[in-house]
Short mmCIF file of C-alpha atoms in Angstrom, two decimals:
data_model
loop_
_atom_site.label_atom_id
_atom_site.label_comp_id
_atom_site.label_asym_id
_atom_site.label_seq_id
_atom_site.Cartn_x
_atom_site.Cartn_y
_atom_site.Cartn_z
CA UNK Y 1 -44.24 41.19 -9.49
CA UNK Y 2 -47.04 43.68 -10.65
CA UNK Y 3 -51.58 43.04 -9.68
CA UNK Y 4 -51.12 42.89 -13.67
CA UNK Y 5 -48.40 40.23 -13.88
CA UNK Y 6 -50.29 38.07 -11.12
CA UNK Y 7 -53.93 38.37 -12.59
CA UNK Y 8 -53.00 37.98 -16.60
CA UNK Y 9 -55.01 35.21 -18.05
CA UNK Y 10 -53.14 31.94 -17.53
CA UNK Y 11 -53.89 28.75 -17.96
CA UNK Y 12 -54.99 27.62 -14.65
CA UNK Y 13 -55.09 23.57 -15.29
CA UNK Y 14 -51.39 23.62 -16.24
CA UNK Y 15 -50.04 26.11 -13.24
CA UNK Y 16 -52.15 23.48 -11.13
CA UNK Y 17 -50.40 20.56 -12.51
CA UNK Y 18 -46.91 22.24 -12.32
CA UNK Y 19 -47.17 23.13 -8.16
CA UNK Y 20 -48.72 19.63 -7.73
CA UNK Y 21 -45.53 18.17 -9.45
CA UNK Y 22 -43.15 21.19 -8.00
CA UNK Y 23 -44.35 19.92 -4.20
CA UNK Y 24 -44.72 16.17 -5.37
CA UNK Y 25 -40.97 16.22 -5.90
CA UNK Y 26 -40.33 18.56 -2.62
CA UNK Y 27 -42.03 18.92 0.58
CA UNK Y 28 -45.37 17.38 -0.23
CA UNK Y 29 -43.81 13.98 -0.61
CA UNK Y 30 -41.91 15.03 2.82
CA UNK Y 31 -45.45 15.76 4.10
CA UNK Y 32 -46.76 12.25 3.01
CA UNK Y 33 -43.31 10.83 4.68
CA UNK Y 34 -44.01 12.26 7.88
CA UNK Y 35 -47.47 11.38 8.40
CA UNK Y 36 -46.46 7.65 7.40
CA UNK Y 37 -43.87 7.99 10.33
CA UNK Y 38 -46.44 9.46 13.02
CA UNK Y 39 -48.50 6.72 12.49
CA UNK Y 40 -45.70 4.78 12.72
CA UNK Y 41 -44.83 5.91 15.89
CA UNK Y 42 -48.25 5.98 17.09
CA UNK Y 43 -48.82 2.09 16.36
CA UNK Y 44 -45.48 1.37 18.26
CA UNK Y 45 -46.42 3.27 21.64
CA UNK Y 46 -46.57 6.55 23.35
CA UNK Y 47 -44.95 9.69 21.31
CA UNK Y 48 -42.79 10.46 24.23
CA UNK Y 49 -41.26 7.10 24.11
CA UNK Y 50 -40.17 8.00 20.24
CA UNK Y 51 -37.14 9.28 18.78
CA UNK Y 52 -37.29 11.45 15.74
CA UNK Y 53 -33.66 12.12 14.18
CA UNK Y 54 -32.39 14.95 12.03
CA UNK Y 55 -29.19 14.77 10.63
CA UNK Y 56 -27.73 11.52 11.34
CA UNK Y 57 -24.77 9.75 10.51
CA UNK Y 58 -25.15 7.87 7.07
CA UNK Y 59 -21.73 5.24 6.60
CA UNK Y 60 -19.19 4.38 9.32
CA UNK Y 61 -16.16 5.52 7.36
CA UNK Y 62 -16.12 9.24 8.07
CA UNK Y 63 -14.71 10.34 4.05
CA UNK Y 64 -17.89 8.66 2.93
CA UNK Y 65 -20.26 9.64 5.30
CA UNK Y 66 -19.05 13.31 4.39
CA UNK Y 67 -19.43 12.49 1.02
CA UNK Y 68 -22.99 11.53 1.65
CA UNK Y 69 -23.94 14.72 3.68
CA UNK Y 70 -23.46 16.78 0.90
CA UNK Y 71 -24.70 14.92 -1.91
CA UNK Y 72 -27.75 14.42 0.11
CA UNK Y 73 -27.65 18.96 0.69
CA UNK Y 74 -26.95 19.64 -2.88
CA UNK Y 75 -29.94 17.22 -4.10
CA UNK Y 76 -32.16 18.81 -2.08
CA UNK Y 77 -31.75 21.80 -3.34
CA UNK Y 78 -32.37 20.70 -6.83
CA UNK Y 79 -36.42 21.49 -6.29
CA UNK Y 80 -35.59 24.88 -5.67
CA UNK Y 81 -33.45 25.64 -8.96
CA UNK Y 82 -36.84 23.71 -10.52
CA UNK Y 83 -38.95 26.23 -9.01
CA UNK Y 84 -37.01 29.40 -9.88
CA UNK Y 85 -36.66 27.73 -13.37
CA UNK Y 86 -40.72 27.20 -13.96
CA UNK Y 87 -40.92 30.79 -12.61
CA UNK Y 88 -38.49 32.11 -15.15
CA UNK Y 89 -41.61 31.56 -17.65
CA UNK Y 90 -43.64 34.28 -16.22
CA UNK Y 91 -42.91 38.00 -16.98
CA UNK Y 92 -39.82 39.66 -14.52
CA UNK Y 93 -37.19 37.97 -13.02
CA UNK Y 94 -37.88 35.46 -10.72
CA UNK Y 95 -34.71 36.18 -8.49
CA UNK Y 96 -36.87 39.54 -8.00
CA UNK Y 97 -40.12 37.93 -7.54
CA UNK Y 98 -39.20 35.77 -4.88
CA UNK Y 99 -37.56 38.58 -2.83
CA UNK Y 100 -34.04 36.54 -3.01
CA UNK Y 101 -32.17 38.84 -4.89
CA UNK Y 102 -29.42 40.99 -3.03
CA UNK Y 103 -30.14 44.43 -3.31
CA UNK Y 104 -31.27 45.09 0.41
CA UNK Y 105 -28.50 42.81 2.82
CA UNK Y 106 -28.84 44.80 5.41
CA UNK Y 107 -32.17 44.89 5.39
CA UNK Y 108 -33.01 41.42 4.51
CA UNK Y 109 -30.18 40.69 7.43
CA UNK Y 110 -32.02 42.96 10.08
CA UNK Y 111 -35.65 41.84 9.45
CA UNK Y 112 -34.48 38.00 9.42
CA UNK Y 113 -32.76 38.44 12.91
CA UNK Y 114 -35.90 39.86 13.97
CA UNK Y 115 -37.91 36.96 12.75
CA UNK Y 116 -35.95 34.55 14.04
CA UNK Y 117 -36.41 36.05 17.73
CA UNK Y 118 -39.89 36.02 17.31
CA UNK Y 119 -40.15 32.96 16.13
CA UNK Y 120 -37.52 30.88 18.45
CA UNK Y 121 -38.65 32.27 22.19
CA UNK Y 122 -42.38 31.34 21.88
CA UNK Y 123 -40.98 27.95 19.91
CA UNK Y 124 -39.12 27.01 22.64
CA UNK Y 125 -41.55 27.46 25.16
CA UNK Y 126 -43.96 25.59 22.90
CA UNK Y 127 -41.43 22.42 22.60
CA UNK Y 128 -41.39 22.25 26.04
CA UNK Y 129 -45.13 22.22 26.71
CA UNK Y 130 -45.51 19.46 23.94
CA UNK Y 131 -42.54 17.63 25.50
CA UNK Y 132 -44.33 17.65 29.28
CA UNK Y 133 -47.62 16.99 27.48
CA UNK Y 134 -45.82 13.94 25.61
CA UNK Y 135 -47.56 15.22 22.29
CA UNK Y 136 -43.61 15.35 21.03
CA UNK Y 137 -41.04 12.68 19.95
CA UNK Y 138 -38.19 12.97 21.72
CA UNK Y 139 -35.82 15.62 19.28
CA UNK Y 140 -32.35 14.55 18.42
CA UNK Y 141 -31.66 17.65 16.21
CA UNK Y 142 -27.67 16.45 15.28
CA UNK Y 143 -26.48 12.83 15.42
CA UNK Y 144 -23.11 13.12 13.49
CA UNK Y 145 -19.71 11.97 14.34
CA UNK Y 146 -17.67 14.32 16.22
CA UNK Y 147 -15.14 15.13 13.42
CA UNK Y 148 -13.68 18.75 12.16
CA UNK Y 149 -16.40 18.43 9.58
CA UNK Y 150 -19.57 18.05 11.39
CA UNK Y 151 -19.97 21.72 12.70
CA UNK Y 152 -19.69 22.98 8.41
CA UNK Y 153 -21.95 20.35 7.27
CA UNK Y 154 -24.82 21.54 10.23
CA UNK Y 155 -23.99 25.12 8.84
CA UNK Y 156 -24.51 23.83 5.32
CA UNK Y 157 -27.68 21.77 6.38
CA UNK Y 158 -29.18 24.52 8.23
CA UNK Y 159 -28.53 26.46 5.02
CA UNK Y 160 -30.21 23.99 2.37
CA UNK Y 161 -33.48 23.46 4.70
CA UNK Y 162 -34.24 27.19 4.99
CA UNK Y 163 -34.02 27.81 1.11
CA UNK Y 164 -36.22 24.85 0.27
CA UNK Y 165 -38.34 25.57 2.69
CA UNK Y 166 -38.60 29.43 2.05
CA UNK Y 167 -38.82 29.17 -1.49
CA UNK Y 168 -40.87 26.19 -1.94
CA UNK Y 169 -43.51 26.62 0.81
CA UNK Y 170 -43.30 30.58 0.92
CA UNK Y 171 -42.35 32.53 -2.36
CA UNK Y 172 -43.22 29.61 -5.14
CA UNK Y 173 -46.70 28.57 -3.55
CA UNK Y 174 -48.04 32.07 -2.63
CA UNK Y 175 -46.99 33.36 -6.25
CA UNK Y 176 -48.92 30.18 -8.00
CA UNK Y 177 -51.56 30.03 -5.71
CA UNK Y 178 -52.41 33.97 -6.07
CA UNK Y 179 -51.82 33.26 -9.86
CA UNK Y 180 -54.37 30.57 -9.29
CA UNK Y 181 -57.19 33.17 -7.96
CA UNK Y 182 -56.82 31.77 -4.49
CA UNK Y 183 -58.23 33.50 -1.45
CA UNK Y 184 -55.73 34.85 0.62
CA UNK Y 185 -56.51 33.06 3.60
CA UNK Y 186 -56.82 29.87 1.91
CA UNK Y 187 -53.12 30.15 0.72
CA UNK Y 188 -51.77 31.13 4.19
CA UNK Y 189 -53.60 28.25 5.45
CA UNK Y 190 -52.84 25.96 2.76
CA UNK Y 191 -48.72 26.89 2.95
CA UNK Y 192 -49.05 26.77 6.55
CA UNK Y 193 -50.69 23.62 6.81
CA UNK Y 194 -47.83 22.30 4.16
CA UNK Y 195 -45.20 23.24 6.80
CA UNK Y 196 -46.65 21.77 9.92
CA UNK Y 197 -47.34 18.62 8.10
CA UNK Y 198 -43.72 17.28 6.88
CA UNK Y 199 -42.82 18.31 10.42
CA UNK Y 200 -45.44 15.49 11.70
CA UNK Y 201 -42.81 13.08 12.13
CA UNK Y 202 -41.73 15.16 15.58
CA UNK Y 203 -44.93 15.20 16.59
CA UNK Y 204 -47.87 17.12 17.05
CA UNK Y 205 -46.50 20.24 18.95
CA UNK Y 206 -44.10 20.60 16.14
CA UNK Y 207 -46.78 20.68 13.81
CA UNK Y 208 -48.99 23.31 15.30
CA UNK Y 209 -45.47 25.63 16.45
CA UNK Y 210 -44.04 25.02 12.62
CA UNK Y 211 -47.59 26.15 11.18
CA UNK Y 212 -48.02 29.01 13.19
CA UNK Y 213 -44.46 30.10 12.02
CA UNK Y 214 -45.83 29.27 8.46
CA UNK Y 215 -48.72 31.81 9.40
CA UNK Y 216 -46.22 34.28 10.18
CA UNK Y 217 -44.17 33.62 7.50
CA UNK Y 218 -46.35 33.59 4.81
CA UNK Y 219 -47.79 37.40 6.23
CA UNK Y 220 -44.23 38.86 5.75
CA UNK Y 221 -44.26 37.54 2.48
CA UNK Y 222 -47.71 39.13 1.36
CA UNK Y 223 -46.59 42.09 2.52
CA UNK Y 224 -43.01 42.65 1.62
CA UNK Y 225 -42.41 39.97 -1.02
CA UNK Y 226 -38.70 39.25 -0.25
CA UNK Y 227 -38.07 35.70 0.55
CA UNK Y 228 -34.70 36.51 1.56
CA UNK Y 229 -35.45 37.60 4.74
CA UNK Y 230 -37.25 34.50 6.06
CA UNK Y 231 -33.93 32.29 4.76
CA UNK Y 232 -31.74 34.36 7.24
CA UNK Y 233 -34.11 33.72 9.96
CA UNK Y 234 -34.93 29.88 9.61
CA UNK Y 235 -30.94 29.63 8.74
CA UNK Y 236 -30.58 31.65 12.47
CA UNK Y 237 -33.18 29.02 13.72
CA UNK Y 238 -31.74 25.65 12.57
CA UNK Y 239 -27.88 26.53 12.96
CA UNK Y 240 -28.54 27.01 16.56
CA UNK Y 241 -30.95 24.28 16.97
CA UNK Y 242 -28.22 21.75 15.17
CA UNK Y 243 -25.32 23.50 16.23
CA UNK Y 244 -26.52 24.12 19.27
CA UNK Y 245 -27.17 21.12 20.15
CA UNK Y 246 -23.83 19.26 18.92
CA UNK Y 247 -21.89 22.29 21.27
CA UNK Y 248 -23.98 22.28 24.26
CA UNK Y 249 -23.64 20.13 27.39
CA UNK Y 250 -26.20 17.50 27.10
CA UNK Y 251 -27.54 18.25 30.66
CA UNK Y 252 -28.85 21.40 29.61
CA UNK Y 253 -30.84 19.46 26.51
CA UNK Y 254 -32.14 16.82 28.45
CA UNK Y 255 -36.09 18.35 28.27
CA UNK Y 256 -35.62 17.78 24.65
#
């Protein structure tokens, strides 16, 4: 997207309305979710003494629950064909806008990697301080059923939360909010802010390590405009926090 393409006159109450509504329907009603369930936890004892799930087992009967996996993956995903769609309005092509077309794999695959190092050694280190400081629920990142089908649905999962996540948070709220007229550092505060806070349910070190990545994230973005890169690295991040920790003995995970 061209300065011209971002700054044309636009009308500024509607593109308002439509990112209040995009998020409403996204992550902003996670946001409101996950502060519900950190007060939640706070009313019902110390944060240490919590659990905070991620991908869980939905129905006894394994066809079903597998069933319910990926209806639950491929409606999450909706809010990100929703986005593209409302950016399909402006002038270029939104795959191209975002940065999630695939003209630069190797690239997009190099730079991701690279994120996802920087990201996931100082993220680790910061779990652990939030875990001794008891500022942390206590993470159980996989809770499925050990069947042939778990390890593809965590693949899959780890999949459909980096493109939400990346698209929504990242590409479609820095391109509205610089449509908008927004300072720059309000919008990597405001996207970063957005990130840390439907990650509230974990706790408050996962808010402050998840905004920081926002801060990070939302930098590359500014700069290179390819969303593409940051999917590979939060897919990198989640596949071997799930996977990970479905594979792993679960003496070595017992800090978590």
């Amino acid at each position: 997207m061209t300065v011209d393409e971002l700054t044309r006159p636009t009308d500024r109450r509607l593109l308002g309305t439509e990112t209040v509504l995009v998020l409403g329907l996204s992550l902003g009603k996670s946001a409101v979710y996950a502060m519900v369930s950190l007060t939640a936890a706070l009313a019902a004892g110390p944060l240490s003494a919590q659990t905070a799930a991620l991908n869980v087992s939905k129905e006894p009967r394994p066809w079903l629950d597998l069933t319910y996996q990926l209806l639950g993956i491929f409606f999450a995903l909706l809010p990100v064909l929703l986005a593209v769609h409302l950016l399909a309005r402006d002038p270029g092509d939104p795959a191209r806008t975002l940065g999630v077309d695939l003209r630069r794999p190797g690239s997009d695959l190099a730079r991701g990697a690279g994120l996802a190092a920087l990201i996931g050694l100082p993220g680790l280190a910061l779990f652990w301080a939030a875990a001794q400081l008891g500022v942390n629920a206590k993470l159980v990142p996989a809770g499925l059923p050990d069947l042939w089908w778990a390890v593809p649905v965590l693949l899959l999962a780890a999949a459909q939360n980096a493109v939400l996540e990346e698209v929504i948070v990242v590409g479609y709220l820095v391109t509205r909010l610089r449509q908008l007229q927004w300072r720059l550092g309000a919008i990597i505060a405001t996207s970063a802010l957005l990130r840390g806070s439907y990650h509230l349910y974990q706790g408050f070190g996962a808010f402050v390590g998840n905004a920081v990545m926002g801060v990070v994230f939302s930098l590359f973005y500014l700069r290179t405009k390819r969303v593409m890169p940051l999917i590979v690295a939060h897919t990198l991040l989640d596949v071997v926090a799930f996977v990970g920790y479905t594979l792993a003995p679960k003496e070595w995970l017992s800090w978590l």
